[in-house]
PDB file of C-alpha atoms in Angstrom:
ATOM      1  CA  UNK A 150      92.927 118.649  88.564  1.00  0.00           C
ATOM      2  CA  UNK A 151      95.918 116.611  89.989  1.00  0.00           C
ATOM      3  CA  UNK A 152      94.590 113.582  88.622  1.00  0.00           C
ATOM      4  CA  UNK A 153      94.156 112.390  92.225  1.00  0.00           C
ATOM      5  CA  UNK A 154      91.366 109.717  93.212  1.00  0.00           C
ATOM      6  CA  UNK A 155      90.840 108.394  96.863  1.00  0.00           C
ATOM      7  CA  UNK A 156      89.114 105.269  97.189  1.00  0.00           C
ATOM      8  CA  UNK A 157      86.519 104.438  99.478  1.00  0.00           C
ATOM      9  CA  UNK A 158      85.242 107.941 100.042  1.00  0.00           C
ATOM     10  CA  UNK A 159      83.090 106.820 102.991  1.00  0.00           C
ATOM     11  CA  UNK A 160      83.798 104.170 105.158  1.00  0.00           C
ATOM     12  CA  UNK A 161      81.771 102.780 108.509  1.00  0.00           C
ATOM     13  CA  UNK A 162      83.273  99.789 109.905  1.00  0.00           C
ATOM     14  CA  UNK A 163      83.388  98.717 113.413  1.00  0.00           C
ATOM     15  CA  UNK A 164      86.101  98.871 116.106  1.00  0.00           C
ATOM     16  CA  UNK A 165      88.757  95.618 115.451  1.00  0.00           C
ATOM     17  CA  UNK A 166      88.233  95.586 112.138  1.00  0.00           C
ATOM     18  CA  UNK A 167      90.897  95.916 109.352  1.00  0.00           C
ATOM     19  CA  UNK A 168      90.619  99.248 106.838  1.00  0.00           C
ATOM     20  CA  UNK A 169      92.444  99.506 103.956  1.00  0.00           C
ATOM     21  CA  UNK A 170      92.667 103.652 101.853  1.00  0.00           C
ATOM     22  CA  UNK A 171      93.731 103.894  98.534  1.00  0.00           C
ATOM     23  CA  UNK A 172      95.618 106.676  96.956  1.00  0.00           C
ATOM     24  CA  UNK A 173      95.602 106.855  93.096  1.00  0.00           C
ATOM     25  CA  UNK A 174      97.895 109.704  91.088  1.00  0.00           C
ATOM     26  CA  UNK A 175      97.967 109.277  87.398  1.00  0.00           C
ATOM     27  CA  UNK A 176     101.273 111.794  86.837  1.00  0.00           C
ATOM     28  CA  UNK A 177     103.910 109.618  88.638  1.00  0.00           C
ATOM     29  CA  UNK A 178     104.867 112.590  91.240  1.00  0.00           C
ATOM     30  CA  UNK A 179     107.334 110.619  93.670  1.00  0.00           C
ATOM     31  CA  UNK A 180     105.918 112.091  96.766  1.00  0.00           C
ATOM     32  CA  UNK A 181     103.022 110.870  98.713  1.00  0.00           C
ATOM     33  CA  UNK A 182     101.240 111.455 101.700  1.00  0.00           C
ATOM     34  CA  UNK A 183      98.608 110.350 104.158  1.00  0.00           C
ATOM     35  CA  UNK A 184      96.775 112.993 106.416  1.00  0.00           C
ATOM     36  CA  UNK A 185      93.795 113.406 108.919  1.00  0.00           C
ATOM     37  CA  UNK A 186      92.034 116.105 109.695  1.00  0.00           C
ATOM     38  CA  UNK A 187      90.316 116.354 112.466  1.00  0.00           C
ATOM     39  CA  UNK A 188      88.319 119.405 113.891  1.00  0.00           C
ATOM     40  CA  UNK A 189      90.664 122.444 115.818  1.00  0.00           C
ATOM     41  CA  UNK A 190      94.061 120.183 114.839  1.00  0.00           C
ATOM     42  CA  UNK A 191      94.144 121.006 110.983  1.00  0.00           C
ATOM     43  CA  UNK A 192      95.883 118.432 108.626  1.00  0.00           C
ATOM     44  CA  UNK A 193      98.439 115.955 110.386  1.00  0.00           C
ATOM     45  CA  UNK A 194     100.948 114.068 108.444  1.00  0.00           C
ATOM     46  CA  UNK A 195     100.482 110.218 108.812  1.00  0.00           C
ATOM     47  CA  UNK A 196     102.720 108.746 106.556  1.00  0.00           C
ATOM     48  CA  UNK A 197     104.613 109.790 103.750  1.00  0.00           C
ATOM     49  CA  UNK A 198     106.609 108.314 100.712  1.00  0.00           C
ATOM     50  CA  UNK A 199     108.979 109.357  98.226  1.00  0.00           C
ATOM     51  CA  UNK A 200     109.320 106.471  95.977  1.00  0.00           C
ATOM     52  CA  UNK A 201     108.246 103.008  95.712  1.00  0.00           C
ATOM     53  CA  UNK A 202     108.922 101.077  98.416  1.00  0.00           C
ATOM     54  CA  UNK A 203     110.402 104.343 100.312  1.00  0.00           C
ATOM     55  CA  UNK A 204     108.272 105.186 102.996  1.00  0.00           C
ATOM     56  CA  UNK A 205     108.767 107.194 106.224  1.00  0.00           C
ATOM     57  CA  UNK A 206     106.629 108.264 109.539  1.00  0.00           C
ATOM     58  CA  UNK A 207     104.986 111.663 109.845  1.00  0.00           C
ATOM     59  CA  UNK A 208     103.903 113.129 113.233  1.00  0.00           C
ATOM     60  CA  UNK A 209     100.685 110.856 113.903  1.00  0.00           C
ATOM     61  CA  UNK A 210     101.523 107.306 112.836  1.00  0.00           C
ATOM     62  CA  UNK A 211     100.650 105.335 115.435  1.00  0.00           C
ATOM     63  CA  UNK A 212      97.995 102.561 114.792  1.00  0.00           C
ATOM     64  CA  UNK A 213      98.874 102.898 110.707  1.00  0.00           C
ATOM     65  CA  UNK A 214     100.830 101.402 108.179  1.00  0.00           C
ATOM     66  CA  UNK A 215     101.710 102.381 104.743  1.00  0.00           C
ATOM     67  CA  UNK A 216     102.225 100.632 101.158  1.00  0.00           C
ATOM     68  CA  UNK A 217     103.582 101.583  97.953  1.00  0.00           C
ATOM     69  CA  UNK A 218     104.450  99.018  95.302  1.00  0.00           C
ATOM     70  CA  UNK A 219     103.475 101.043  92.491  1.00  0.00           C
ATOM     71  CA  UNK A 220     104.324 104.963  91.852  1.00  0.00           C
ATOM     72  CA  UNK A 221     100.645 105.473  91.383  1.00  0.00           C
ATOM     73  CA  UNK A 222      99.190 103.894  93.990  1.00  0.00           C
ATOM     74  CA  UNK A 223      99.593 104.537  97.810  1.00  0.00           C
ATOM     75  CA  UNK A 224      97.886 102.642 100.637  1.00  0.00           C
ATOM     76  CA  UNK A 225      97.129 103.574 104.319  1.00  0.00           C
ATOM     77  CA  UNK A 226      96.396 100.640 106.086  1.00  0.00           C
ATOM     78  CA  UNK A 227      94.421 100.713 110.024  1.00  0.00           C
ATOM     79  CA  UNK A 228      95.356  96.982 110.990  1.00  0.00           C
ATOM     80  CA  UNK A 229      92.743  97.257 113.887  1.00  0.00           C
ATOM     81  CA  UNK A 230      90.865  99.875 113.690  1.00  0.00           C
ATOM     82  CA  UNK A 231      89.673 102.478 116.796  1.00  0.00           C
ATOM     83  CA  UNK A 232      87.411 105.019 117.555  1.00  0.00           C
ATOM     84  CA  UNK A 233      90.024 107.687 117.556  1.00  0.00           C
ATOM     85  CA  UNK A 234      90.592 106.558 113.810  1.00  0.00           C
ATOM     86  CA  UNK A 235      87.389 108.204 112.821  1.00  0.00           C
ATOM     87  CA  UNK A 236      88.337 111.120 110.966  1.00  0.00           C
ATOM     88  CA  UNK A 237      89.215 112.736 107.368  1.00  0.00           C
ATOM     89  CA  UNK A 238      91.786 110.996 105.284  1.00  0.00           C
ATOM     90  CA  UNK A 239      93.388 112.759 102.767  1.00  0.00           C
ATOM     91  CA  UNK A 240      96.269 112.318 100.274  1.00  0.00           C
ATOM     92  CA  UNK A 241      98.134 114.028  98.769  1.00  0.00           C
ATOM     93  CA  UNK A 242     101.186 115.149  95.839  1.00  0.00           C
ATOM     94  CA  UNK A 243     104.219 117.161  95.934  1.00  0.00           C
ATOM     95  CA  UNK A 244     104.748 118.056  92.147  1.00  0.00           C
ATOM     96  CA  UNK A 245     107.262 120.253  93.126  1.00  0.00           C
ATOM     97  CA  UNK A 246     110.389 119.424  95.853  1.00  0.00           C
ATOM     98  CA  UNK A 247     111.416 123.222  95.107  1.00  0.00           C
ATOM     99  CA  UNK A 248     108.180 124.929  96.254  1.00  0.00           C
ATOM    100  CA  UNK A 249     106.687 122.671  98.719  1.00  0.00           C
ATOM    101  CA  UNK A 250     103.038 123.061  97.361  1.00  0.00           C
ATOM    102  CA  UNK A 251     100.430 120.105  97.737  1.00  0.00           C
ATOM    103  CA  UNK A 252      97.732 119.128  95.946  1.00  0.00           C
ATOM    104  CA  UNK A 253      95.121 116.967  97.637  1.00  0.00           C
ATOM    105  CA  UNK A 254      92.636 114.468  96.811  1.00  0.00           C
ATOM    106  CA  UNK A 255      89.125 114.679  97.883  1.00  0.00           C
ATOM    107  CA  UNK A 256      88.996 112.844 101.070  1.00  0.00           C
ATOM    108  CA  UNK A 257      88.167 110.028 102.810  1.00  0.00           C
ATOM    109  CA  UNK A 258      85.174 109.712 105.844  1.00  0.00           C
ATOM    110  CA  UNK A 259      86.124 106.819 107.801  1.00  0.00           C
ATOM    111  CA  UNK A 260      83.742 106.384 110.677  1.00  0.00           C
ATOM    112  CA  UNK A 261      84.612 103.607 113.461  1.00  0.00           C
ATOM    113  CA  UNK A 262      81.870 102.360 115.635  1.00  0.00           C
TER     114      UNK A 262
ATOM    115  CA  UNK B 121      99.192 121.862 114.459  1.00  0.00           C
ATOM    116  CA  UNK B 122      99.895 123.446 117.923  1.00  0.00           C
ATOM    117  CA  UNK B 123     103.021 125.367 116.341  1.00  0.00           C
ATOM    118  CA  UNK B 124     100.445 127.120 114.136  1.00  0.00           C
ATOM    119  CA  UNK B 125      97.578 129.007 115.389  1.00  0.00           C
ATOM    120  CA  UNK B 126      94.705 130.484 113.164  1.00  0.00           C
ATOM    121  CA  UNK B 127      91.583 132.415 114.816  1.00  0.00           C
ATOM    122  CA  UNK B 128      88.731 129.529 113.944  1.00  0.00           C
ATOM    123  CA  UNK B 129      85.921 131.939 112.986  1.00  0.00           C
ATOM    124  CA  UNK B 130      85.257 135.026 110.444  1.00  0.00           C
ATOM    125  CA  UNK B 131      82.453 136.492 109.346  1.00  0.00           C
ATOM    126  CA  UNK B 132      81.924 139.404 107.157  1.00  0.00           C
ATOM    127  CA  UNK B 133      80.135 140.867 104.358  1.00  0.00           C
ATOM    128  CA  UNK B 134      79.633 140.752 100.732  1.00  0.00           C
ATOM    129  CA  UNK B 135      81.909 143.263  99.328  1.00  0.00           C
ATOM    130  CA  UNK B 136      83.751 143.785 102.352  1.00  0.00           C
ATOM    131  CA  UNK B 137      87.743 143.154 102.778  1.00  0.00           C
ATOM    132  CA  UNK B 138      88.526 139.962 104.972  1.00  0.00           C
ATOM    133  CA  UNK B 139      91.488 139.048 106.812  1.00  0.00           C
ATOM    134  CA  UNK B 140      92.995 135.974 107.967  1.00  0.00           C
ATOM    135  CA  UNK B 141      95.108 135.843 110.454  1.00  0.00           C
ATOM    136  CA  UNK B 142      98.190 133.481 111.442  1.00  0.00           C
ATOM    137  CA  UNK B 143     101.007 133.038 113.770  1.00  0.00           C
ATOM    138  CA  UNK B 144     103.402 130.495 113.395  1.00  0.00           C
ATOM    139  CA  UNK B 145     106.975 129.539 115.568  1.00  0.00           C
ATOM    140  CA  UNK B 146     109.672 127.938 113.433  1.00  0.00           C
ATOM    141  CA  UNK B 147     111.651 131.156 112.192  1.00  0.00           C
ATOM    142  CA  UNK B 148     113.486 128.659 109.662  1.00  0.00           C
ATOM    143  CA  UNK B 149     110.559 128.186 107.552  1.00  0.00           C
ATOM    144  CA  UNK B 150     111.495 128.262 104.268  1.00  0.00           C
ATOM    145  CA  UNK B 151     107.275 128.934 102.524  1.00  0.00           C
ATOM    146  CA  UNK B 152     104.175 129.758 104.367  1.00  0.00           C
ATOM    147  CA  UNK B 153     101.182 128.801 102.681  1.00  0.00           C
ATOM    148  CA  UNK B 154      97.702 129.767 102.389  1.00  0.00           C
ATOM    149  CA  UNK B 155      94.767 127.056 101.364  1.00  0.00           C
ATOM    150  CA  UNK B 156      91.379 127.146 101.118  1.00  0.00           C
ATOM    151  CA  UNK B 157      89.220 124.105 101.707  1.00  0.00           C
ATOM    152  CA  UNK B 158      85.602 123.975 100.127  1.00  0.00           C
ATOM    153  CA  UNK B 159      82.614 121.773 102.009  1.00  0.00           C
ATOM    154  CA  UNK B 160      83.560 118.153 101.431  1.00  0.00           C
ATOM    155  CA  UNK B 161      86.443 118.412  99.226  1.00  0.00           C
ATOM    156  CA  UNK B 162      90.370 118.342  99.410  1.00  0.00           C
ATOM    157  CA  UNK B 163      92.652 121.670 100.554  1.00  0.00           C
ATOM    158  CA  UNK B 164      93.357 123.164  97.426  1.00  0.00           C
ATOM    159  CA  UNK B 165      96.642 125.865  97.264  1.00  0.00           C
ATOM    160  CA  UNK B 166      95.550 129.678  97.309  1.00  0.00           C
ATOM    161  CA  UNK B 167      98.897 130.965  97.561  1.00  0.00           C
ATOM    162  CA  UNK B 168     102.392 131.261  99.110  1.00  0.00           C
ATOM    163  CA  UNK B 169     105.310 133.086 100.347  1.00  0.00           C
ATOM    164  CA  UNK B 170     108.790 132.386 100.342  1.00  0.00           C
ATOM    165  CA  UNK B 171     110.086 133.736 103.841  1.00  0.00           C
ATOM    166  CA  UNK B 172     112.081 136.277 102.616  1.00  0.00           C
ATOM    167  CA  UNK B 173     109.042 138.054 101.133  1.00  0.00           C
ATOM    168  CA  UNK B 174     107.555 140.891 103.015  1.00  0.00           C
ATOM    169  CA  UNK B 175     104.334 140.803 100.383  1.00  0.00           C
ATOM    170  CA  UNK B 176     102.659 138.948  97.471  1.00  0.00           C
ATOM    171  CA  UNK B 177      99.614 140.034  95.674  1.00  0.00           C
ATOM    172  CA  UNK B 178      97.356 138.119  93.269  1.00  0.00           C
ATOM    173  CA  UNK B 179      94.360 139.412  91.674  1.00  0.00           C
ATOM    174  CA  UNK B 180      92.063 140.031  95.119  1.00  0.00           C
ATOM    175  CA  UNK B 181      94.504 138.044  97.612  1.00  0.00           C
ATOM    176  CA  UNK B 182      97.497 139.899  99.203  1.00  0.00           C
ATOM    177  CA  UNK B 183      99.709 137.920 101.816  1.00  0.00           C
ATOM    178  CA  UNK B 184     101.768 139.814 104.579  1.00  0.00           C
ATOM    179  CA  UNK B 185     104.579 138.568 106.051  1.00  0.00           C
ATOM    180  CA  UNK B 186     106.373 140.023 109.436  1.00  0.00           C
ATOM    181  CA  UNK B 187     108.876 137.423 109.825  1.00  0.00           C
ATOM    182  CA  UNK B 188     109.716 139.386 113.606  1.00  0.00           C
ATOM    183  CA  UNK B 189     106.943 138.537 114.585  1.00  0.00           C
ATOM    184  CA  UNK B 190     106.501 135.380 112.790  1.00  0.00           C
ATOM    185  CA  UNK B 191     102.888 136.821 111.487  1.00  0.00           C
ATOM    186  CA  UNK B 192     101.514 135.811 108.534  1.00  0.00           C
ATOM    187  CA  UNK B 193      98.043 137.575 107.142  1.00  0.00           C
ATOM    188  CA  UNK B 194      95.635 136.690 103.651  1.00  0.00           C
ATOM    189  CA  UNK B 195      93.422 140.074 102.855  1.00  0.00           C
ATOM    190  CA  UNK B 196      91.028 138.788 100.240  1.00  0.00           C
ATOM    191  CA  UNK B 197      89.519 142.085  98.354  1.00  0.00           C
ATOM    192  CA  UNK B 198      85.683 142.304  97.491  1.00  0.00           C
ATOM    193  CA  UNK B 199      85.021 139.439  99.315  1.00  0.00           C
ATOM    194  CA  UNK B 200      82.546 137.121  97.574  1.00  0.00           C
ATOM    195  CA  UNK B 201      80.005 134.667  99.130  1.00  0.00           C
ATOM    196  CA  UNK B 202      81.845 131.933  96.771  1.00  0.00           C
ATOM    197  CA  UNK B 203      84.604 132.905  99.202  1.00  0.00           C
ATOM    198  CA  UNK B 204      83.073 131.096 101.889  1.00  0.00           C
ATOM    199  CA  UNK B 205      85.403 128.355 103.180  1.00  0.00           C
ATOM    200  CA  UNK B 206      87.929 127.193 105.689  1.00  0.00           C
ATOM    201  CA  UNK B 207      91.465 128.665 105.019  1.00  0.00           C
ATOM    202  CA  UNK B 208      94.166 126.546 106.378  1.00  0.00           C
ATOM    203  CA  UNK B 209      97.696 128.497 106.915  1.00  0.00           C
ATOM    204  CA  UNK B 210     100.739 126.211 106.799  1.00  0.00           C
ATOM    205  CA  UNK B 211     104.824 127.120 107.200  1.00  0.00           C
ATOM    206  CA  UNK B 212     107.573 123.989 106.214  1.00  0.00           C
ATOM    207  CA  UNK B 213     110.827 123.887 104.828  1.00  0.00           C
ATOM    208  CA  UNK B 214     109.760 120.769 102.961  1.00  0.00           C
ATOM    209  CA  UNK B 215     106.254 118.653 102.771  1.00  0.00           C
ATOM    210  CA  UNK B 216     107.801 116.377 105.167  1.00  0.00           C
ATOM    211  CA  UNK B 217     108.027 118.582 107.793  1.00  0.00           C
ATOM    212  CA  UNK B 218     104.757 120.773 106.828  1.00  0.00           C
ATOM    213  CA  UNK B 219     102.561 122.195 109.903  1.00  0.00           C
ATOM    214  CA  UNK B 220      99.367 123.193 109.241  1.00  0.00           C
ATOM    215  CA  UNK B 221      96.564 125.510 111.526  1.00  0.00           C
ATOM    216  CA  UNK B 222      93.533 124.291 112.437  1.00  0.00           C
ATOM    217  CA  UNK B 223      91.871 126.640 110.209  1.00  0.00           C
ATOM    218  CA  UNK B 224      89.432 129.750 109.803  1.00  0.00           C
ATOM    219  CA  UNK B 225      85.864 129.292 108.357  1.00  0.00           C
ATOM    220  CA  UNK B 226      84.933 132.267 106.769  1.00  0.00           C
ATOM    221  CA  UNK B 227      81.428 132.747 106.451  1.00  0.00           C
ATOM    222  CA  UNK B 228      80.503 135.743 103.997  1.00  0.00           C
ATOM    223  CA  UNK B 229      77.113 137.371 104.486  1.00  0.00           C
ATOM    224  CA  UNK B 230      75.169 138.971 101.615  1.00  0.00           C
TER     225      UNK B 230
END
């Protein structure tokens, strides 16, 4: 168990409106990430972070924003949110910068109507 | 994920051998990684390779690595219906830059 808890773990909302994921890790790892899955695409990085207040892009991070004002806590923000946002979320840790690995959290269904 | 290509469907049976297949493109991959992903939960790490591995073995799972021809391959031994899942293969130098496959789903028949 990484000690990682997504919050909501299903979503429905409706096109336009605002959507807010939480990512909670309780070991203080410095890097974060937000990813989608989505069927025959795999995992696709969103958003990343590697401190507080240190975030970067990934490869799909159009039509998101990201938060972190707390090591624990990391936020993936839809400001207006689409069909084509429906998917997977999931976050994840990098306990180790040497090795790469990730662990991930259990995953989000966000469904937009 | 298009820079990492996984065959989307396996099926076999209890007891038998299964392999995964995966091809990847960026020759300066420093790990290539094999996860396994369980209905409705997270990807959780099987294994991985550092790229200048031919092989790595653990317990049932053995990973092959031809780095010519940028192949990467998961036999899982005595394969178990608890084995049933979607195997992701990934390749990065760091998790910022991590590509991941669309995935296999293995379905294991009794």
């Amino acid at each position: 168990d990484a000690g990682i808890t997504q919050s909501p773990r299903h979503k429905v909302t409706e096109t336009g409106t605002p959507v807010t994921l939480r990512c909670h890790q309780t070991e203080n790892h410095r890097y974060m990430y937000w990813y989608r899955q989505d069927p025959g695409h795999g995992l696709r990085l969103i958003h990343y972070s590697y401190g507080v207040k240190d975030t970067d892009k990934g490869e799909v991070s159009d039509g998101y924003s990201v938060s972190r004002s707390k090591t624990e806590d990391f936020l993936l923000t839809l400001e207006s949110a689409t069909s084509s946002q429906t998917s997977v979320y999931f976050c994840a840790i990098n306990p180790s910068v040497n090795t790469g690995e990730l662990f991930f959290g259990e995953g989000s269904r966000l469904t937009v109507l | 994920g298009e820079d990492v290509e996984q065959s989307l469907f396996l099926s076999v049976r209890e007891g038998d051998s299964s392999v995964i297949n995966c091809t990847y493109t960026d020759s300066s991959s420093t790990y290539l990684y094999w996860y396994k992903q369980e209905p409705g939960a997270g990807l959780q790490l099987l294994t991985y390779i550092f790229s200048n591995m031919d092989m790595k073995q653990d317990q049932r799972l053995t990973v092959l690595l031809n780095k010519k021809d940028k192949h990467l391959s998961l036999r899982i031994a005595d394969t178990q219906t608890g084995d049933s899942a979607i195997y992701f293969c990934a390749e990065g130098d760091n998790n910022n830059d991590m590509r991941f496959g669309a995935g296999t789903r293995l379905t294991v028949k009794p």
